[in-house]
mmCIF file of C-alpha atoms and ligand atoms in Angstrom:
data_model
loop_
_atom_site.group_PDB
_atom_site.id
_atom_site.type_symbol
_atom_site.label_atom_id
_atom_site.label_comp_id
_atom_site.label_asym_id
_atom_site.label_seq_id
_atom_site.Cartn_x
_atom_site.Cartn_y
_atom_site.Cartn_z
ATOM 1 C CA MET A 1 -0.001 0.008 0.025
ATOM 2 C CA LYS A 2 1.692 3.145 -1.189
ATOM 3 C CA LEU A 3 0.650 6.422 0.235
ATOM 4 C CA TYR A 4 1.826 9.877 -0.828
ATOM 5 C CA LYS A 5 1.071 13.458 0.155
ATOM 6 C CA VAL A 6 0.191 16.352 -2.093
ATOM 7 C CA ARG A 7 -1.165 19.877 -1.749
ATOM 8 C CA ALA A 8 -3.338 20.378 -4.807
ATOM 9 C CA VAL A 9 -6.094 22.411 -6.374
ATOM 10 C CA VAL A 10 -9.208 20.501 -7.320
ATOM 11 C CA LEU A 11 -9.826 21.164 -11.061
ATOM 12 C CA ASN A 12 -12.819 18.918 -11.407
ATOM 13 C CA SER A 13 -15.041 16.563 -9.398
ATOM 14 C CA ARG A 14 -17.288 14.193 -11.258
ATOM 15 C CA ALA A 15 -19.949 12.002 -9.691
ATOM 16 C CA MET A 16 -19.540 8.249 -9.828
ATOM 17 C CA CYS A 17 -21.679 5.453 -8.395
ATOM 18 C CA ASP A 18 -22.277 5.056 -4.647
ATOM 19 C CA ALA A 19 -21.609 8.683 -3.686
ATOM 20 C CA ASP A 20 -17.933 8.382 -4.966
ATOM 21 C CA ARG A 21 -16.399 11.265 -6.901
ATOM 22 C CA VAL A 22 -13.546 11.181 -9.377
ATOM 23 C CA LEU A 23 -11.362 14.174 -8.902
ATOM 24 C CA THR A 24 -8.899 15.837 -11.293
ATOM 25 C CA LEU A 25 -6.176 17.594 -9.199
ATOM 26 C CA TYR A 26 -3.293 19.853 -10.040
ATOM 27 C CA ALA A 27 -0.344 19.595 -7.538
ATOM 28 C CA GLN A 28 2.895 21.515 -7.513
ATOM 29 C CA GLU A 29 5.257 18.687 -7.643
ATOM 30 C CA ASN A 30 3.058 16.009 -9.419
ATOM 31 C CA GLY A 31 1.070 18.078 -11.939
ATOM 32 C CA LYS A 32 -2.241 16.636 -12.984
ATOM 33 C CA ILE A 33 -3.577 13.628 -10.993
ATOM 34 C CA ARG A 34 -6.789 11.732 -11.153
ATOM 35 C CA ALA A 35 -8.098 10.193 -7.946
ATOM 36 C CA VAL A 36 -11.275 8.668 -6.617
ATOM 37 C CA ALA A 37 -12.746 10.097 -3.352
ATOM 38 C CA HIS A 38 -14.881 7.255 -1.867
ATOM 39 C CA GLY A 39 -18.110 8.488 -0.231
ATOM 40 C CA ALA A 40 -17.352 12.153 -0.777
ATOM 41 C CA ALA A 41 -20.779 12.910 -2.168
ATOM 42 C CA LYS A 42 -22.608 11.735 1.063
ATOM 43 C CA PRO A 43 -24.204 14.705 2.825
ATOM 44 C CA THR A 44 -22.413 13.636 6.033
ATOM 45 C CA SER A 45 -19.028 13.317 4.415
ATOM 46 C CA ARG A 46 -16.219 15.355 5.977
ATOM 47 C CA LYS A 47 -14.459 15.366 2.630
ATOM 48 C CA ARG A 48 -17.137 17.314 0.846
ATOM 49 C CA GLY A 49 -15.765 20.894 1.047
ATOM 50 C CA ALA A 50 -12.194 19.772 0.528
ATOM 51 C CA VAL A 51 -12.928 17.967 -2.722
ATOM 52 C CA GLN A 52 -15.182 20.493 -4.405
ATOM 53 C CA PRO A 53 -13.801 22.357 -7.457
ATOM 54 C CA PHE A 54 -11.307 25.252 -6.858
ATOM 55 C CA SER A 55 -10.434 23.992 -3.299
ATOM 56 C CA TYR A 56 -6.849 24.054 -2.345
ATOM 57 C CA THR A 57 -6.516 20.888 -0.287
ATOM 58 C CA TYR A 58 -3.930 18.698 1.492
ATOM 59 C CA PHE A 59 -4.403 15.069 0.245
ATOM 60 C CA LEU A 60 -3.025 11.764 1.488
ATOM 61 C CA LEU A 61 -3.455 9.583 -1.623
ATOM 62 C CA ARG A 62 -3.063 5.823 -2.022
ATOM 63 C CA ARG A 63 -1.704 4.487 -5.291
ATOM 64 C CA GLY A 64 -4.081 2.227 -7.110
ATOM 65 C CA ARG A 65 -3.725 -0.035 -10.173
ATOM 66 C CA GLU A 66 -5.955 2.197 -12.315
ATOM 67 C CA LEU A 67 -6.826 5.201 -10.180
ATOM 68 C CA ASP A 68 -5.352 6.491 -6.997
ATOM 69 C CA SER A 69 -7.734 7.093 -4.135
ATOM 70 C CA VAL A 70 -8.121 9.658 -1.378
ATOM 71 C CA SER A 71 -7.115 8.285 2.015
ATOM 72 C CA GLN A 72 -7.443 11.572 3.898
ATOM 73 C CA CYS A 73 -7.905 15.191 2.967
ATOM 74 C CA GLU A 74 -8.137 18.559 4.515
ATOM 75 C CA GLY A 75 -9.290 21.763 2.835
ATOM 76 C CA LEU A 76 -6.640 24.550 3.213
ATOM 77 C CA GLU A 77 -8.529 27.255 1.181
ATOM 78 C CA ILE A 78 -12.022 26.654 -0.127
ATOM 79 C CA PHE A 79 -12.692 30.108 -1.598
ATOM 80 C CA PRO A 80 -16.111 31.075 -0.271
ATOM 81 C CA GLY A 81 -15.968 34.368 -2.164
ATOM 82 C CA ILE A 82 -15.865 32.517 -5.472
ATOM 83 C CA TRP A 83 -18.687 30.213 -4.494
ATOM 84 C CA SER A 84 -20.966 33.125 -3.457
ATOM 85 C CA ASP A 85 -20.716 34.956 -6.767
ATOM 86 C CA LEU A 86 -21.930 33.526 -10.071
ATOM 87 C CA ASP A 87 -19.461 35.533 -12.217
ATOM 88 C CA ARG A 88 -16.473 34.509 -10.018
ATOM 89 C CA MET A 89 -17.650 30.893 -10.128
ATOM 90 C CA THR A 90 -17.915 31.021 -13.925
ATOM 91 C CA TYR A 91 -14.473 32.516 -14.276
ATOM 92 C CA ALA A 92 -12.884 30.074 -11.818
ATOM 93 C CA GLY A 93 -14.558 27.238 -13.750
ATOM 94 C CA HIS A 94 -12.933 28.588 -16.943
ATOM 95 C CA VAL A 95 -9.466 28.711 -15.247
ATOM 96 C CA THR A 96 -9.636 25.144 -13.944
ATOM 97 C CA GLU A 97 -11.023 23.865 -17.310
ATOM 98 C CA LEU A 98 -8.094 25.472 -19.106
ATOM 99 C CA VAL A 99 -5.497 23.917 -16.865
ATOM 100 C CA ASP A 100 -7.199 20.536 -17.244
ATOM 101 C CA GLY A 101 -7.539 20.915 -21.017
ATOM 102 C CA LEU A 102 -4.035 22.158 -21.728
ATOM 103 C CA THR A 103 -1.918 19.984 -19.410
ATOM 104 C CA ALA A 104 -1.332 16.200 -19.348
ATOM 105 C CA GLU A 105 -0.756 13.787 -16.399
ATOM 106 C CA GLY A 106 2.955 13.139 -15.733
ATOM 107 C CA GLU A 107 4.023 16.568 -16.977
ATOM 108 C CA PRO A 108 4.303 18.618 -13.733
ATOM 109 C CA ASN A 109 4.818 22.327 -14.001
ATOM 110 C CA GLY A 110 5.269 24.216 -10.647
ATOM 111 C CA ASP A 111 4.832 27.537 -12.332
ATOM 112 C CA ILE A 112 1.423 26.568 -13.693
ATOM 113 C CA PHE A 113 0.425 25.440 -10.214
ATOM 114 C CA LYS A 114 1.543 28.804 -8.724
ATOM 115 C CA LEU A 115 -0.353 30.731 -11.326
ATOM 116 C CA LEU A 116 -3.430 28.670 -10.777
ATOM 117 C CA LEU A 117 -3.561 29.122 -7.058
ATOM 118 C CA HIS A 118 -2.633 32.814 -7.320
ATOM 119 C CA THR A 119 -5.473 33.343 -9.822
ATOM 120 C CA LEU A 120 -8.035 31.637 -7.487
ATOM 121 C CA ARG A 121 -6.846 33.925 -4.735
ATOM 122 C CA LEU A 122 -7.275 36.913 -7.004
ATOM 123 C CA LEU A 123 -10.776 35.738 -8.059
ATOM 124 C CA GLU A 124 -11.679 35.409 -4.448
ATOM 125 C CA ASN A 125 -11.590 39.182 -3.831
ATOM 126 C CA THR A 126 -10.278 41.185 -6.670
ATOM 127 C CA VAL A 127 -12.481 43.920 -8.207
ATOM 128 C CA ASP A 128 -11.768 43.445 -11.925
ATOM 129 C CA VAL A 129 -12.511 39.768 -12.422
ATOM 130 C CA GLU A 130 -12.456 40.068 -16.237
ATOM 131 C CA LEU A 131 -8.980 41.423 -16.372
ATOM 132 C CA THR A 132 -7.923 38.761 -13.787
ATOM 133 C CA LEU A 133 -9.076 36.142 -16.234
ATOM 134 C CA ARG A 134 -7.186 37.624 -19.210
ATOM 135 C CA TYR A 135 -4.109 37.855 -16.890
ATOM 136 C CA PHE A 136 -4.406 34.149 -16.164
ATOM 137 C CA GLU A 137 -4.930 33.118 -19.790
ATOM 138 C CA LEU A 138 -1.953 35.185 -21.100
ATOM 139 C CA ARG A 139 0.315 33.850 -18.387
ATOM 140 C CA LEU A 140 -0.834 30.306 -18.920
ATOM 141 C CA VAL A 141 -0.205 30.355 -22.660
ATOM 142 C CA ALA A 142 3.215 31.854 -21.987
ATOM 143 C CA LEU A 143 4.119 29.146 -19.469
ATOM 144 C CA LEU A 144 2.987 26.505 -22.045
ATOM 145 C CA GLY A 145 5.435 27.943 -24.526
ATOM 146 C CA TYR A 146 2.872 29.850 -26.676
ATOM 147 C CA LEU A 147 3.753 33.448 -25.675
ATOM 148 C CA PRO A 148 1.981 35.642 -28.215
ATOM 149 C CA TYR A 149 4.368 37.850 -30.264
ATOM 150 C CA LEU A 150 3.267 41.454 -29.715
ATOM 151 C CA GLU A 151 6.486 43.367 -30.636
ATOM 152 C CA GLY A 152 5.765 43.515 -34.407
ATOM 153 C CA CYS A 153 4.419 41.347 -37.159
ATOM 154 C CA ALA A 154 4.752 37.688 -36.189
ATOM 155 C CA ASN A 155 5.006 36.740 -39.870
ATOM 156 C CA CYS A 156 7.463 39.208 -41.453
ATOM 157 C CA GLY A 157 8.831 40.975 -38.395
ATOM 158 C CA GLY A 158 7.654 44.373 -39.680
ATOM 159 C CA GLU A 159 6.042 47.178 -37.822
ATOM 160 C CA ALA A 160 2.678 46.027 -36.508
ATOM 161 C CA PHE A 161 1.439 49.135 -34.660
ATOM 162 C CA ASP A 162 -0.800 49.983 -37.625
ATOM 163 C CA PRO A 163 -4.451 50.795 -36.980
ATOM 164 C CA ARG A 164 -5.125 47.902 -39.330
ATOM 165 C CA ALA A 165 -2.905 45.360 -37.408
ATOM 166 C CA ARG A 166 -4.678 42.114 -36.464
ATOM 167 C CA PHE A 167 -4.014 39.244 -34.170
ATOM 168 C CA SER A 168 -3.682 35.842 -35.807
ATOM 169 C CA ALA A 169 -3.815 32.727 -33.638
ATOM 170 C CA ALA A 170 -2.238 30.656 -36.375
ATOM 171 C CA ALA A 171 0.695 33.125 -36.792
ATOM 172 C CA GLY A 172 1.092 33.317 -32.950
ATOM 173 C CA GLY A 173 0.638 36.989 -32.593
ATOM 174 C CA LEU A 174 0.125 40.323 -34.387
ATOM 175 C CA VAL A 175 0.185 40.491 -38.138
ATOM 176 C CA CYS A 176 0.645 43.620 -40.282
ATOM 177 C CA PRO A 177 -1.896 44.491 -43.058
ATOM 178 C CA GLN A 178 0.436 42.998 -45.782
ATOM 179 C CA CYS A 179 0.564 39.573 -44.016
ATOM 180 C CA SER A 180 -3.063 39.552 -42.952
ATOM 181 C CA ARG A 181 -5.069 36.629 -44.324
ATOM 182 C CA GLY A 182 -8.413 37.929 -43.035
ATOM 183 C CA ALA A 183 -10.136 34.851 -41.924
ATOM 184 C CA GLY A 184 -9.950 34.077 -38.171
ATOM 185 C CA GLU A 185 -8.014 37.229 -37.499
ATOM 186 C CA ILE A 186 -9.103 39.809 -34.952
ATOM 187 C CA PRO A 187 -8.670 43.623 -34.967
ATOM 188 C CA CYS A 188 -6.061 44.583 -32.229
ATOM 189 C CA THR A 189 -5.620 48.218 -31.328
ATOM 190 C CA LYS A 190 -2.557 49.764 -29.829
ATOM 191 C CA GLU A 191 -4.411 49.993 -26.429
ATOM 192 C CA THR A 192 -5.158 46.277 -26.523
ATOM 193 C CA VAL A 193 -1.476 45.426 -27.236
ATOM 194 C CA ALA A 194 -0.407 47.685 -24.354
ATOM 195 C CA VAL A 195 -2.868 46.097 -21.891
ATOM 196 C CA MET A 196 -1.882 42.559 -22.948
ATOM 197 C CA LYS A 197 1.835 43.438 -22.310
ATOM 198 C CA MET A 198 0.958 44.815 -18.900
ATOM 199 C CA LEU A 199 -0.914 41.732 -17.987
ATOM 200 C CA LEU A 200 2.020 39.567 -19.150
ATOM 201 C CA HIS A 201 4.764 41.535 -17.328
ATOM 202 C CA TRP A 202 3.345 43.628 -14.526
ATOM 203 C CA ASP A 203 2.694 42.525 -11.016
ATOM 204 C CA ALA A 204 -0.862 41.077 -10.750
ATOM 205 C CA GLY A 205 -1.533 43.322 -7.784
ATOM 206 C CA LYS A 206 -1.846 46.252 -10.176
ATOM 207 C CA ILE A 207 -4.744 44.726 -12.096
ATOM 208 C CA ASN A 208 -7.331 46.821 -10.205
ATOM 209 C CA ARG A 209 -5.439 50.040 -11.160
ATOM 210 C CA ILE A 210 -5.335 49.417 -14.956
ATOM 211 C CA ARG A 211 -8.061 51.412 -16.845
ATOM 212 C CA VAL A 212 -9.232 49.556 -19.971
ATOM 213 C CA SER A 213 -11.896 50.660 -22.408
ATOM 214 C CA GLN A 214 -14.869 48.409 -23.207
ATOM 215 C CA SER A 215 -13.700 48.038 -26.844
ATOM 216 C CA SER A 216 -10.244 46.775 -25.721
ATOM 217 C CA ARG A 217 -11.870 44.340 -23.294
ATOM 218 C CA ALA A 218 -14.011 42.973 -26.131
ATOM 219 C CA GLU A 219 -10.949 42.656 -28.399
ATOM 220 C CA MET A 220 -8.932 40.859 -25.704
ATOM 221 C CA ARG A 221 -11.884 38.453 -25.057
ATOM 222 C CA CYS A 222 -12.113 37.560 -28.803
ATOM 223 C CA ILE A 223 -8.322 37.243 -29.138
ATOM 224 C CA MET A 224 -7.860 34.996 -26.156
ATOM 225 C CA ARG A 225 -10.824 32.849 -27.122
ATOM 226 C CA GLU A 226 -9.489 32.318 -30.558
ATOM 227 C CA TYR A 227 -5.885 31.714 -29.395
ATOM 228 C CA LEU A 228 -6.892 29.255 -26.652
ATOM 229 C CA GLN A 229 -9.245 27.433 -29.050
ATOM 230 C CA TRP A 230 -6.447 27.136 -31.625
ATOM 231 C CA HIS A 231 -4.086 25.546 -29.126
ATOM 232 C CA MET A 232 -6.802 23.284 -27.695
ATOM 233 C CA GLU A 233 -7.583 22.027 -31.196
ATOM 234 C CA LYS A 234 -3.965 21.660 -32.065
ATOM 235 C CA ARG A 235 -3.411 19.668 -28.852
ATOM 236 C CA SER A 236 -6.342 17.322 -29.522
ATOM 237 C CA ARG A 237 -5.141 16.903 -33.118
ATOM 238 C CA SER A 238 -1.694 15.818 -31.901
ATOM 239 C CA LEU A 239 -3.201 13.505 -29.270
ATOM 240 C CA TYR A 240 -5.381 11.971 -31.957
ATOM 241 C CA PHE A 241 -2.248 11.553 -34.137
ATOM 242 C CA MET A 242 -0.378 9.888 -31.274
ATOM 243 C CA GLU A 243 -3.207 7.437 -30.711
ATOM 244 C CA ARG A 244 -3.305 6.544 -34.401
ATOM 245 C CA LEU A 245 0.466 6.021 -34.284
ATOM 246 C CA HIS A 246 0.133 3.714 -31.345
ATOM 247 C CA ALA A 247 -2.738 1.855 -33.107
ATOM 248 C CA TYR A 248 -0.462 1.133 -36.011
ATOM 249 C CA ARG A 249 2.490 0.177 -33.776
ATOM 250 C CA PRO A 250 0.947 -1.911 -30.994
ATOM 251 C CA ASN A 251 4.296 -2.375 -29.288
ATOM 252 C CA GLY A 252 4.619 1.398 -28.756
ATOM 253 C CA VAL A 253 7.056 3.829 -30.203
HETATM 254 ZN ZN1 LIG B 1 3.902 41.191 -41.818
#
């Protein structure tokens, strides 16, 4: 019987039979882990708060043949401010979904863990939840190696601070009018570029002090949606390709 301890954020908690729940966790040292919490959905269970999504929890896990299981757990931070506000809850759900969708088991990344926990703490009480979410998305893509190129045209290297500059997910950043392909690209003003750079490089404590127009907020929302979607699809295409490859080579590659 092998036991191990982790401090992890609960990304997801799915109902199973007999009041059991399957948890997806993200831990600093171990990265993404899936584990079953037996009896956690019972109204009397002491595990309930500690295994709900967004909770930062201390776990004692037991290794299993297929799934590990929760032997003990204790909630360290359960974020009541997020749970009492529908917007905060929706945004926190988006944050945990992105970490789940863009990371794989067995690939720990301590910086992603720190960003995740820090963002949940910001969502617990920060004023500007929308900018907090953009901050998280930009830092996450940067940590995953997809830092968007905002210094010029990502295609030709030319000047991109043109009022007609656009953001292209496929090019990985801004594109000048000459390199623009039109389809799937989003207008990106100078203000939007400046705010994205601030969110990437400034201390997150300054988020509440940044003033951003509604039009720039809308641009950033579209840009990040396209960019994240593009990487999600690319990731699922490569997973599909790997699965096909294994199917052709049953002994593995
Ligand atoms: Zn160009």
